[in-house]
Coordinates of C-alpha atoms in Angstrom, one line a residue:
X14 CA -80.9 -139.4 107.6
X15 CA -77.7 -140.4 108.3
X16 CA -77.2 -138.1 111.1
X17 CA -78.9 -138.4 114.2
X18 CA -82.7 -137.3 114.2
X19 CA -83.9 -135.6 117.4
X20 CA -85.4 -138.0 119.7
X21 CA -87.9 -137.1 122.3
X22 CA -85.7 -137.8 125.9
X23 CA -86.3 -136.7 128.8
X24 CA -83.4 -134.4 130.7
X25 CA -81.7 -136.1 133.8
X26 CA -83.3 -132.7 135.5
X27 CA -86.2 -132.5 134.3
X28 CA -87.5 -136.2 135.6
X29 CA -90.8 -136.1 138.2
X30 CA -90.2 -137.2 141.8
X31 CA -92.7 -140.2 140.9
X32 CA -93.8 -142.5 138.5
X33 CA -96.1 -145.4 138.7
X34 CA -93.6 -147.6 137.2
X35 CA -90.2 -147.8 136.6
X36 CA -88.0 -149.8 134.1
X37 CA -84.7 -150.5 134.1
X38 CA -82.8 -151.1 131.1
X39 CA -84.3 -150.0 127.7
X40 CA -82.9 -152.7 125.6
X41 CA -84.8 -155.5 123.9
X42 CA -87.3 -156.4 126.8
X43 CA -87.7 -152.4 128.2
X44 CA -89.0 -151.3 125.1
X45 CA -91.3 -153.7 124.9
X46 CA -92.9 -152.8 128.7
X47 CA -92.5 -149.0 127.9
X48 CA -94.9 -149.3 125.3
X49 CA -97.1 -152.0 126.5
X50 CA -97.5 -150.1 129.9
X51 CA -97.5 -146.5 128.6
X52 CA -100.8 -147.6 126.2
X53 CA -102.9 -148.9 128.8
X54 CA -104.1 -146.2 130.8
X55 CA -103.5 -142.8 130.1
X56 CA -102.9 -141.5 133.7
X57 CA -100.3 -144.2 133.8
X58 CA -96.6 -142.6 134.0
X59 CA -93.6 -145.0 133.0
X60 CA -90.2 -144.0 133.5
X61 CA -87.3 -145.6 131.5
X62 CA -83.5 -145.6 132.6
X63 CA -80.8 -146.7 129.4
X64 CA -77.0 -146.5 130.3
X65 CA -76.6 -146.5 126.8
X66 CA -77.3 -143.5 124.5
X67 CA -80.0 -143.2 121.4
X68 CA -77.8 -144.0 118.4
X69 CA -79.9 -143.2 115.9
X70 CA -79.2 -142.6 112.6
X71 CA -78.8 -144.3 109.0
X72 CA -76.2 -146.4 109.5
X73 CA -77.8 -147.7 112.6
X74 CA -80.7 -149.4 110.4
X75 CA -78.6 -150.7 107.3
X76 CA -79.3 -154.5 107.8
X77 CA -75.6 -155.8 107.4
X78 CA -73.6 -152.4 108.7
X79 CA -75.7 -152.5 111.6
X80 CA -74.7 -155.4 113.3
X81 CA -71.3 -155.7 115.6
X82 CA -70.2 -157.4 113.1
X83 CA -69.4 -154.9 111.1
X84 CA -70.4 -151.8 113.4
X85 CA -68.3 -148.9 114.9
X86 CA -69.6 -149.6 118.4
X87 CA -71.4 -147.0 119.7
X88 CA -74.3 -149.3 120.0
X89 CA -72.6 -152.2 121.8
X90 CA -70.4 -152.8 124.8
X91 CA -67.4 -155.3 124.5
X92 CA -65.1 -156.3 127.3
X93 CA -63.7 -159.6 128.3
X94 CA -64.5 -162.5 130.2
X95 CA -62.5 -163.8 133.4
X96 CA -59.3 -166.1 131.8
X97 CA -60.9 -169.4 131.4
X98 CA -58.8 -172.1 132.4
X99 CA -60.3 -174.7 130.2
X100 CA -59.8 -172.6 126.7
X101 CA -56.2 -172.5 127.7
X102 CA -56.8 -169.2 129.8
X103 CA -57.9 -167.1 127.4
X104 CA -60.1 -164.1 128.0
X105 CA -63.1 -164.4 125.8
X106 CA -64.8 -161.0 124.3
X107 CA -67.9 -160.6 125.3
X108 CA -70.7 -158.0 124.0
X109 CA -74.4 -156.8 125.2
X110 CA -76.2 -153.5 123.4
X111 CA -75.0 -150.1 125.1
X112 CA -78.0 -148.3 123.2
X113 CA -82.2 -148.1 123.4
X114 CA -82.9 -151.5 121.4
X115 CA -80.1 -153.4 123.1
X116 CA -78.8 -156.3 121.7
X117 CA -81.6 -156.0 118.8
X118 CA -79.8 -152.4 117.3
X119 CA -76.1 -155.2 117.3
X120 CA -77.3 -158.8 116.6
X121 CA -77.8 -160.9 113.5
X122 CA -81.4 -160.0 113.0
X123 CA -82.6 -163.2 113.4
X124 CA -86.4 -164.1 114.8
X125 CA -86.2 -167.7 116.2
X126 CA -88.2 -168.5 118.6
X127 CA -87.8 -172.3 119.4
X128 CA -89.2 -175.3 119.3
X129 CA -92.4 -175.7 121.3
X130 CA -90.5 -178.4 123.4
X131 CA -88.6 -175.7 124.6
X132 CA -91.2 -174.1 126.6
X133 CA -92.9 -177.0 127.9
X134 CA -89.8 -178.3 129.5
X135 CA -90.5 -175.3 131.4
X136 CA -93.9 -176.2 132.2
X137 CA -92.9 -179.9 133.4
X138 CA -90.2 -178.6 135.8
X139 CA -93.5 -176.6 137.7
X140 CA -93.1 -172.9 136.0
X141 CA -97.5 -172.1 135.7
X142 CA -98.4 -170.3 132.8
X143 CA -95.1 -170.8 130.3
X144 CA -95.7 -173.8 128.9
X145 CA -95.3 -173.0 124.3
X146 CA -98.6 -173.1 124.1
X147 CA -99.0 -170.0 127.0
X148 CA -95.9 -168.2 125.2
X149 CA -97.6 -168.3 121.4
X150 CA -99.7 -165.2 121.8
X151 CA -97.0 -162.9 122.8
X152 CA -95.0 -164.6 120.2
X153 CA -97.8 -163.9 118.0
X154 CA -98.6 -160.4 119.9
X155 CA -95.5 -158.9 119.4
X156 CA -94.2 -159.3 115.8
X157 CA -96.0 -158.7 111.9
X158 CA -94.5 -161.5 109.7
X159 CA -93.9 -160.1 106.3
X160 CA -93.9 -163.5 105.0
X161 CA -97.6 -164.2 106.2
X162 CA -98.7 -164.4 102.3
X163 CA -96.5 -167.1 101.6
X164 CA -97.4 -169.7 103.8
X165 CA -101.3 -170.4 104.2
X166 CA -102.6 -172.0 106.8
X167 CA -99.4 -172.1 108.7
X168 CA -99.5 -168.0 108.8
X169 CA -101.9 -169.1 112.0
X170 CA -98.9 -169.2 113.9
X171 CA -97.3 -165.8 113.2
X172 CA -98.4 -162.3 113.5
X173 CA -99.2 -160.0 110.6
X174 CA -100.9 -156.2 110.1
X175 CA -104.6 -156.9 110.5
X176 CA -106.5 -158.5 113.5
X177 CA -106.5 -162.3 114.5
X178 CA -108.2 -164.8 116.7
X179 CA -106.3 -167.2 118.2
X180 CA -107.8 -170.3 120.1
X181 CA -105.8 -172.3 121.9
X182 CA -106.0 -174.4 125.1
X183 CA -105.1 -172.0 127.5
X184 CA -106.9 -168.8 126.1
X185 CA -108.5 -167.1 123.2
X186 CA -106.4 -164.5 121.8
X187 CA -107.6 -161.5 119.7
X188 CA -105.6 -158.2 119.5
X189 CA -104.1 -156.1 116.6
X190 CA -101.0 -157.2 115.6
X191 CA -97.8 -156.6 115.7
X192 CA -95.1 -153.8 116.3
X193 CA -91.6 -155.8 115.5
X194 CA -91.5 -157.1 111.6
X195 CA -89.7 -160.1 110.4
X196 CA -89.1 -161.6 107.3
X197 CA -87.4 -163.8 105.0
X198 CA -85.3 -163.6 102.0
X199 CA -87.2 -164.9 99.0
X200 CA -84.3 -165.5 97.3
X201 CA -80.7 -166.6 98.4
X202 CA -77.9 -164.4 98.4
X203 CA -75.4 -167.0 98.6
X204 CA -74.3 -169.8 96.5
X205 CA -73.6 -171.8 99.2
X206 CA -76.8 -172.0 100.8
X207 CA -77.8 -174.4 98.0
X208 CA -75.3 -176.2 98.6
X209 CA -75.6 -176.6 102.6
X210 CA -79.8 -177.3 101.7
X211 CA -78.8 -180.4 99.0
X212 CA -75.9 -181.6 101.5
X213 CA -77.9 -182.0 104.5
X214 CA -80.9 -183.1 102.3
X215 CA -77.9 -185.8 101.0
X216 CA -76.9 -186.5 104.7
X217 CA -81.0 -187.3 106.1
X218 CA -82.1 -183.9 107.3
X219 CA -85.0 -182.3 106.0
X220 CA -85.4 -179.1 105.3
X221 CA -88.0 -176.8 106.7
X222 CA -89.5 -173.7 105.7
X223 CA -90.6 -172.0 109.0
X224 CA -88.9 -173.1 112.0
X225 CA -91.2 -171.0 114.2
X226 CA -94.0 -173.4 113.1
X227 CA -94.9 -176.0 115.5
X228 CA -95.9 -178.4 112.7
X229 CA -92.7 -178.6 111.3
X230 CA -89.7 -181.2 113.2
X231 CA -87.2 -180.2 115.7
X232 CA -84.4 -180.8 113.4
X233 CA -83.3 -180.3 109.8
X234 CA -81.8 -177.3 107.9
X235 CA -83.8 -173.9 107.9
X236 CA -84.4 -170.8 106.1
X237 CA -83.9 -168.4 108.8
X238 CA -86.5 -165.2 109.0
X239 CA -84.7 -161.9 110.5
X240 CA -85.9 -158.9 111.6
X241 CA -86.0 -156.7 108.7
X242 CA -89.0 -154.3 107.9
X243 CA -91.3 -153.8 104.0
X244 CA -88.2 -151.2 103.5
X245 CA -85.1 -153.5 104.3
X246 CA -84.6 -151.9 107.4
X247 CA -83.5 -153.4 110.7
X248 CA -86.1 -154.3 112.9
X249 CA -85.4 -153.4 116.7
X250 CA -87.1 -153.5 119.2
X251 CA -86.4 -149.6 119.6
X252 CA -88.0 -149.3 116.3
X253 CA -90.4 -151.0 117.0
X254 CA -91.7 -150.3 120.1
X255 CA -90.4 -146.9 121.0
X256 CA -90.5 -144.5 117.3
X257 CA -90.1 -141.4 118.1
X258 CA -93.3 -140.4 116.9
X259 CA -95.2 -142.6 119.3
X260 CA -93.0 -141.3 122.7
X261 CA -93.6 -137.9 121.1
X262 CA -97.3 -138.7 121.5
X263 CA -97.1 -140.4 125.2
X264 CA -94.5 -137.8 126.3
X265 CA -97.2 -136.4 129.4
X266 CA -96.8 -139.6 130.9
X267 CA -93.7 -142.0 129.4
X268 CA -90.7 -140.8 129.9
X269 CA -86.7 -141.9 128.9
X270 CA -84.0 -140.7 130.1
X271 CA -80.7 -142.3 128.6
X272 CA -76.8 -142.5 129.6
X273 CA -77.7 -142.9 132.9
X274 CA -76.5 -145.1 135.9
X275 CA -78.9 -147.2 138.3
X276 CA -77.1 -146.8 141.7
X277 CA -79.3 -149.3 143.1
X278 CA -83.2 -149.9 144.1
X279 CA -84.5 -148.5 147.3
X280 CA -85.6 -151.4 149.8
X281 CA -87.6 -150.5 152.7
X282 CA -89.0 -152.8 155.1
X283 CA -88.4 -153.2 158.8
X284 CA -88.5 -157.3 158.5
X285 CA -87.8 -159.6 156.0
X286 CA -91.2 -160.4 155.5
X287 CA -91.7 -156.6 154.3
X288 CA -89.4 -155.6 151.8
X289 CA -90.3 -153.5 149.1
X290 CA -88.5 -152.0 145.9
X291 CA -89.5 -148.4 146.7
X292 CA -87.6 -146.9 144.1
X293 CA -84.8 -146.4 142.4
X294 CA -81.1 -144.3 143.0
X295 CA -79.6 -143.2 139.4
X296 CA -77.2 -140.7 138.4
X297 CA -75.8 -139.4 135.1
X298 CA -72.9 -141.3 133.0
X299 CA -70.8 -138.0 133.8
X300 CA -69.3 -138.3 137.1
X301 CA -68.6 -134.5 137.4
X302 CA -68.4 -132.8 140.8
X303 CA -71.8 -131.4 140.2
X304 CA -73.5 -134.4 138.8
X305 CA -75.4 -135.6 142.4
X306 CA -77.4 -139.0 142.0
X307 CA -81.1 -138.7 142.5
X308 CA -84.0 -140.5 143.8
X309 CA -87.3 -141.5 142.0
X310 CA -89.9 -143.5 143.4
X311 CA -92.2 -146.0 141.8
X312 CA -95.7 -146.1 143.1
X313 CA -96.3 -149.2 141.6
X314 CA -93.4 -151.6 140.7
X315 CA -89.6 -151.3 140.0
X316 CA -88.8 -154.1 136.9
X317 CA -85.4 -155.3 136.0
X318 CA -84.7 -155.0 132.0
X319 CA -80.6 -154.9 131.7
X320 CA -80.4 -157.8 130.7
X321 CA -78.3 -161.3 132.2
X322 CA -75.3 -159.8 133.0
X323 CA -76.9 -155.8 134.8
X324 CA -80.0 -157.4 136.3
X325 CA -77.7 -159.5 138.6
X326 CA -75.2 -156.5 138.6
X327 CA -78.1 -154.3 140.2
X328 CA -79.5 -156.7 142.4
X329 CA -76.0 -157.2 144.3
X330 CA -75.5 -153.6 144.5
X331 CA -79.1 -153.3 146.0
X332 CA -78.2 -155.9 149.0
X333 CA -80.0 -158.3 147.3
X334 CA -77.7 -161.8 146.8
X335 CA -75.4 -163.5 148.5
X336 CA -74.1 -162.8 152.3
X337 CA -70.8 -163.1 152.6
X338 CA -70.3 -162.0 148.9
X339 CA -71.7 -159.0 149.4
X340 CA -69.9 -158.8 152.6
X341 CA -66.6 -158.6 151.0
X342 CA -68.0 -155.1 148.6
X343 CA -69.3 -153.7 151.7
X344 CA -72.4 -154.1 150.7
X345 CA -75.4 -153.9 153.1
X346 CA -77.2 -157.3 152.9
X347 CA -80.9 -156.7 152.8
X348 CA -81.9 -160.4 151.3
X349 CA -79.1 -163.0 151.9
X350 CA -80.4 -164.8 148.4
X351 CA -78.6 -168.4 147.6
X352 CA -81.0 -168.2 145.0
X353 CA -78.7 -165.0 143.2
X354 CA -75.9 -167.8 142.4
X355 CA -75.7 -171.6 142.7
X356 CA -72.5 -171.1 143.5
X357 CA -70.6 -169.1 146.7
X358 CA -70.3 -165.7 144.4
X359 CA -72.2 -165.9 141.7
X360 CA -74.8 -166.0 139.6
X361 CA -75.6 -168.6 137.6
X362 CA -75.4 -168.0 133.7
X363 CA -75.4 -170.0 130.9
X364 CA -74.4 -168.7 127.0
X365 CA -74.1 -170.9 123.9
X366 CA -70.3 -171.9 123.3
X367 CA -69.6 -172.2 119.5
X368 CA -66.6 -173.8 117.8
X369 CA -66.0 -172.3 114.8
X370 CA -64.2 -174.4 111.4
X371 CA -63.2 -172.5 108.3
X372 CA -63.0 -173.0 104.8
X373 CA -61.9 -171.0 101.9
X374 CA -64.5 -170.5 99.0
X375 CA -64.8 -168.4 96.0
X376 CA -64.8 -164.4 97.1
X377 CA -67.7 -163.7 95.5
X378 CA -69.5 -166.2 97.6
X379 CA -68.5 -164.3 100.4
X380 CA -68.9 -161.6 102.8
X381 CA -65.1 -161.3 103.4
X382 CA -65.1 -159.6 99.7
X383 CA -66.2 -156.4 101.4
X384 CA -63.6 -156.4 103.4
X385 CA -60.9 -157.2 101.1
X386 CA -61.9 -155.5 97.7
X387 CA -63.4 -152.1 99.8
X388 CA -64.7 -150.9 96.4
X389 CA -67.3 -152.9 96.3
X390 CA -69.6 -151.2 99.0
X391 CA -70.0 -148.3 96.2
X392 CA -71.7 -150.4 93.9
X393 CA -73.6 -152.1 96.5
X394 CA -74.3 -148.8 97.9
X395 CA -76.4 -148.0 95.3
X396 CA -78.2 -151.3 94.3
X397 CA -79.4 -150.7 98.6
X398 CA -80.3 -146.8 98.0
X399 CA -81.7 -147.4 94.5
X400 CA -83.5 -150.5 94.3
X401 CA -83.9 -152.6 97.5
X402 CA -81.0 -155.1 96.8
X403 CA -77.1 -156.1 97.4
X404 CA -75.4 -156.8 99.8
X405 CA -76.7 -154.1 102.1
X406 CA -79.8 -156.7 102.6
X407 CA -76.9 -160.0 103.0
X408 CA -77.5 -162.1 106.2
X409 CA -74.4 -163.4 107.9
X410 CA -76.1 -166.8 107.6
X411 CA -78.9 -167.9 105.6
X412 CA -79.5 -171.1 107.2
X413 CA -79.2 -172.9 110.5
X414 CA -78.9 -176.4 111.3
X415 CA -80.4 -178.1 114.1
X416 CA -79.7 -181.8 115.1
X417 CA -80.7 -183.9 117.9
X418 CA -77.3 -185.8 118.0
X419 CA -78.3 -188.7 119.7
X420 CA -80.5 -189.7 115.6
X421 CA -76.8 -189.3 114.1
X422 CA -75.3 -192.6 113.2
X423 CA -71.9 -193.8 113.4
X424 CA -70.9 -191.7 109.8
X425 CA -72.8 -188.7 110.6
X426 CA -76.1 -189.3 108.9
X427 CA -79.6 -189.1 109.9
X428 CA -80.0 -192.4 111.3
X429 CA -83.0 -194.5 111.9
X430 CA -85.7 -193.1 114.4
X431 CA -89.3 -192.9 115.2
X432 CA -91.9 -191.1 114.5
X433 CA -92.0 -189.6 118.2
X434 CA -89.1 -188.4 117.6
X435 CA -90.5 -185.9 115.2
X436 CA -92.7 -184.3 117.9
X437 CA -91.6 -180.8 118.3
X438 CA -93.3 -180.6 121.5
X439 CA -92.3 -183.0 123.3
X440 CA -89.0 -181.6 125.5
X441 CA -86.7 -184.8 124.7
X442 CA -86.7 -183.7 121.4
X443 CA -85.2 -180.4 121.5
X444 CA -82.2 -180.0 119.5
X445 CA -78.4 -179.8 121.4
X446 CA -76.3 -178.7 118.0
X447 CA -77.0 -175.8 116.1
X448 CA -74.4 -175.4 113.0
X449 CA -74.5 -172.1 111.5
X450 CA -73.1 -171.3 108.3
X451 CA -71.6 -168.3 108.4
X452 CA -70.5 -166.7 105.2
X453 CA -67.0 -165.4 106.6
X454 CA -63.6 -166.5 108.1
X455 CA -60.9 -164.6 109.0
X456 CA -59.3 -161.9 106.5
X457 CA -55.7 -162.8 107.6
X458 CA -56.4 -166.1 104.7
X459 CA -57.2 -163.6 101.8
X460 CA -59.9 -165.3 100.3
X461 CA -63.3 -165.5 100.4
X462 CA -64.1 -167.6 103.3
X463 CA -67.0 -169.7 104.8
X464 CA -67.5 -171.0 108.7
X465 CA -69.5 -173.4 110.2
X466 CA -70.1 -172.6 114.1
X467 CA -71.1 -175.3 116.0
X468 CA -72.8 -174.9 119.0
X469 CA -73.9 -176.5 121.8
X470 CA -77.7 -175.1 122.8
X471 CA -78.0 -177.1 125.9
X472 CA -75.0 -176.3 127.8
X473 CA -74.8 -178.1 131.2
X474 CA -71.7 -175.8 131.7
X475 CA -72.5 -172.7 134.3
X476 CA -70.7 -170.0 134.5
X477 CA -70.8 -166.8 136.9
X478 CA -71.5 -162.8 137.4
X479 CA -69.7 -161.7 140.0
X480 CA -69.4 -157.6 141.3
X481 CA -65.3 -156.7 141.0
X482 CA -67.0 -153.6 143.0
X483 CA -69.2 -151.9 145.0
X484 CA -69.2 -148.8 142.3
X485 CA -72.5 -149.5 140.0
X486 CA -69.9 -147.8 137.0
X487 CA -67.6 -150.6 137.3
X488 CA -68.6 -153.2 135.1
X489 CA -69.0 -156.6 136.8
X490 CA -66.9 -159.8 135.8
X491 CA -68.2 -162.9 133.7
X492 CA -67.1 -165.8 133.7
X493 CA -68.3 -168.8 131.5
X494 CA -66.8 -171.9 132.8
X495 CA -66.9 -173.2 129.1
X496 CA -66.6 -176.6 128.6
X497 CA -66.2 -177.9 132.4
X498 CA -68.2 -180.9 131.7
X499 CA -67.7 -183.8 130.0
X500 CA -71.2 -183.3 128.2
X501 CA -70.7 -180.5 126.8
X502 CA -67.4 -181.6 125.3
X503 CA -68.9 -184.6 123.7
X504 CA -71.6 -182.6 122.2
X505 CA -68.9 -180.3 120.7
X506 CA -67.2 -183.1 119.1
X507 CA -69.8 -184.3 118.0
X508 CA -71.0 -180.9 116.5
X509 CA -67.4 -180.6 114.5
X510 CA -67.6 -183.9 113.7
X511 CA -71.2 -183.8 111.9
X512 CA -69.9 -180.3 110.4
X513 CA -66.8 -181.6 108.9
X514 CA -68.9 -184.3 106.9
X515 CA -70.9 -181.8 106.1
X516 CA -68.1 -179.7 104.1
X517 CA -67.0 -183.5 102.7
X518 CA -70.6 -183.9 101.0
X519 CA -70.0 -180.1 99.6
X520 CA -66.9 -181.1 98.1
X521 CA -68.6 -184.6 96.6
X522 CA -71.2 -182.2 94.9
X523 CA -68.7 -180.6 93.0
X524 CA -68.0 -176.9 94.8
X525 CA -65.2 -175.5 95.5
X526 CA -64.5 -175.6 99.6
X527 CA -61.0 -176.2 101.0
X528 CA -60.1 -176.6 105.0
X529 CA -58.5 -173.2 106.5
X530 CA -58.6 -173.9 109.7
X531 CA -60.1 -177.6 110.9
X532 CA -59.3 -179.9 113.7
X533 CA -56.3 -182.4 112.6
X534 CA -58.0 -185.3 113.1
X535 CA -61.6 -186.6 113.8
X536 CA -59.8 -188.0 117.0
X537 CA -61.3 -186.9 120.6
X538 CA -57.7 -185.2 121.6
X539 CA -57.6 -183.6 118.3
X540 CA -60.8 -182.0 118.2
X541 CA -60.3 -181.3 121.7
X542 CA -57.2 -179.1 121.5
X543 CA -59.2 -177.6 117.9
X544 CA -62.1 -176.8 120.4
X545 CA -59.6 -175.2 123.3
X546 CA -58.0 -172.7 121.1
X547 CA -61.6 -171.5 119.3
X548 CA -63.9 -171.8 121.3
X549 CA -65.8 -168.3 121.8
X550 CA -68.9 -166.9 122.7
X551 CA -72.6 -166.9 120.6
X552 CA -73.7 -163.7 122.8
X553 CA -76.8 -166.0 124.4
X554 CA -76.6 -164.9 127.6
X555 CA -79.5 -166.4 130.1
X556 CA -80.4 -167.7 133.4
X557 CA -78.5 -165.6 135.6
X558 CA -81.7 -164.8 137.7
X559 CA -84.4 -168.3 137.1
X560 CA -87.3 -168.3 137.3
X561 CA -87.4 -171.1 139.9
X562 CA -88.0 -171.5 143.5
X563 CA -85.4 -170.1 145.9
X564 CA -85.0 -173.7 147.4
X565 CA -84.9 -175.3 143.2
X566 CA -82.8 -178.7 143.6
X567 CA -80.9 -177.8 140.0
X568 CA -80.3 -174.3 141.1
X569 CA -81.8 -171.6 143.2
X570 CA -84.3 -169.4 142.0
X571 CA -84.9 -165.4 141.8
X572 CA -88.0 -164.9 140.5
X573 CA -91.2 -166.5 140.6
X574 CA -93.8 -167.7 138.1
X575 CA -94.8 -164.0 137.6
X576 CA -91.6 -162.9 137.3
X577 CA -91.6 -160.9 141.2
X578 CA -88.6 -161.1 142.6
X579 CA -89.0 -164.0 146.1
X580 CA -89.5 -161.4 149.1
X581 CA -88.8 -158.5 147.7
X582 CA -92.8 -156.9 147.2
X583 CA -93.1 -154.4 144.0
X584 CA -89.6 -155.7 142.0
X585 CA -89.9 -157.8 138.8
X586 CA -87.4 -159.1 136.2
X587 CA -88.0 -159.5 132.6
X588 CA -85.5 -160.2 130.6
X589 CA -83.2 -163.4 129.3
X590 CA -81.9 -164.0 133.1
X591 CA -85.2 -164.9 134.0
X592 CA -85.1 -168.2 131.6
X593 CA -85.2 -171.4 133.6
X594 CA -82.9 -172.5 131.2
X595 CA -81.4 -171.3 128.3
X596 CA -83.4 -171.9 125.2
X597 CA -81.9 -174.3 122.6
X598 CA -82.3 -170.5 119.5
X599 CA -81.3 -166.9 119.1
X600 CA -83.1 -165.3 122.4
X601 CA -84.1 -162.0 121.0
X602 CA -88.0 -163.4 119.7
X603 CA -88.3 -165.3 123.5
X604 CA -86.9 -162.0 125.3
X605 CA -89.4 -160.0 123.6
X606 CA -92.3 -162.4 124.6
X607 CA -91.1 -162.7 127.8
X608 CA -91.4 -158.6 128.2
X609 CA -95.1 -159.0 126.4
X610 CA -96.1 -161.7 129.5
X611 CA -94.8 -159.7 131.9
X612 CA -96.5 -156.8 131.0
X613 CA -99.9 -158.9 130.5
X614 CA -99.4 -160.4 134.0
X615 CA -98.6 -156.6 135.4
X616 CA -101.9 -155.2 134.0
X617 CA -103.3 -157.9 135.5
X618 CA -102.5 -157.1 138.9
X619 CA -103.4 -154.0 138.6
X620 CA -106.9 -154.7 136.5
X621 CA -106.3 -153.5 133.8
X622 CA -107.1 -154.5 130.5
X623 CA -104.7 -155.0 127.8

């Protein structure tokens, strides 16, 4: 099991000339789409084109070492953003998945849906069918929550391995649930976890046992769920939705082709009103002289699922985007769509910027021990292999703290609030700050480390994704344009001050924690200076192909409420790029729900029951 096992791929030269559905991207969303569309009808053919490889071996399934934080980089693409003028011209590290399963193969495995108000805000903005009650069945359909036995009545809002009927005002849902596993850790790995729970309680914040329940308040210190199965392995969308045995069973109608680049989508139509996606031009990643492009026809639809960086890139390479930018690169304009970018040459993009405060803690209470004392790995390898315990299962963070900053008083405690402030279904109660206690700090400090990542959940700064050339093998340039609004800067200040207040409370409880990299003071100037030096990405990219009308006053949209690209028939997008606004949570669960709903809508359109 330590070495790669065979996976039932279809060779580039063996691909058929046409398929009913062509899915571009085998990442978090693409795996879900491939599973659902190929399951609907044994006569329906599906092709998945993935730029990366399979990259499946024993190490890629270990929760700790499979994350990009500790991995060898074989399943990720790492590059640098455009220099950020407001961050001392630093180029920020950007990371995205680069294998089947995409970012679900390298992320922190956090399963967080976000509060109901996130999706009710989408519905309030006019996105029909995208409120919380509309999406809840798709959250449930995709998952098996291994904690259901402990949740009692709250398990109504979670999937398990049996049948469940869910009656909502919008639908009655009954389905066999759910290939994608998640669970919490029943015992804490770190002593500082207990200290943080006590400290947040002392500051007035409630402890939330199940952050994915709509019955809980929208703020508090919450226990986290992870995409880990019952055997202690990472549960990615690859292992959940496209395991080798399923692909072998469906190999007559489901083909997966890896290490293949999408050159462009073939668009036909004599008039602007008759444009349609006919298929895709693809080429093997190996650009040898014998490697010729191929055109594969889509008899029904092309579905883009290459993520918030890749999806806008492929649209622009296909001639769909702002005409002047496409013209700069010599690309024929098929559809001048200003909505493929709120700025002149770009796509709207959002991310969660974060500022990291670092503290010294005991070595035994931090993940830095495995870097500074590598011999402990042997001990924990033994514990993992023979007992399913130990640090190999340890999460990078066990808790998250979600804040409505407007409710913090001048001492950064939870101040007076009204009863309606606890209603998680109201858009105005969406949290705007997250504190992530990361059990790690820079090893240059030669000590155990704990970091408080202070995250802006509702950024008003928006950035861009731009083509650098018309060569599909070139990565696009991302410019997050972080902290470009005073609102985001003020949110960072409030978040940093709360994090420092939290640390002081932990000290007061007697836990040995000391500053090693924090602002010089609580002043606006010192916090701003610190943010310019320390701001980084949480790799939560979204909203580069927004679901909104083309003439939306907030920012022009790219897809309609059924995820169809405006003005182009037979072309949809189903990944986090379609979010009308970024969700105030970690994005994997919401991305999978979008893919589930997209598959359902496609099957509805072709009158095939799930």
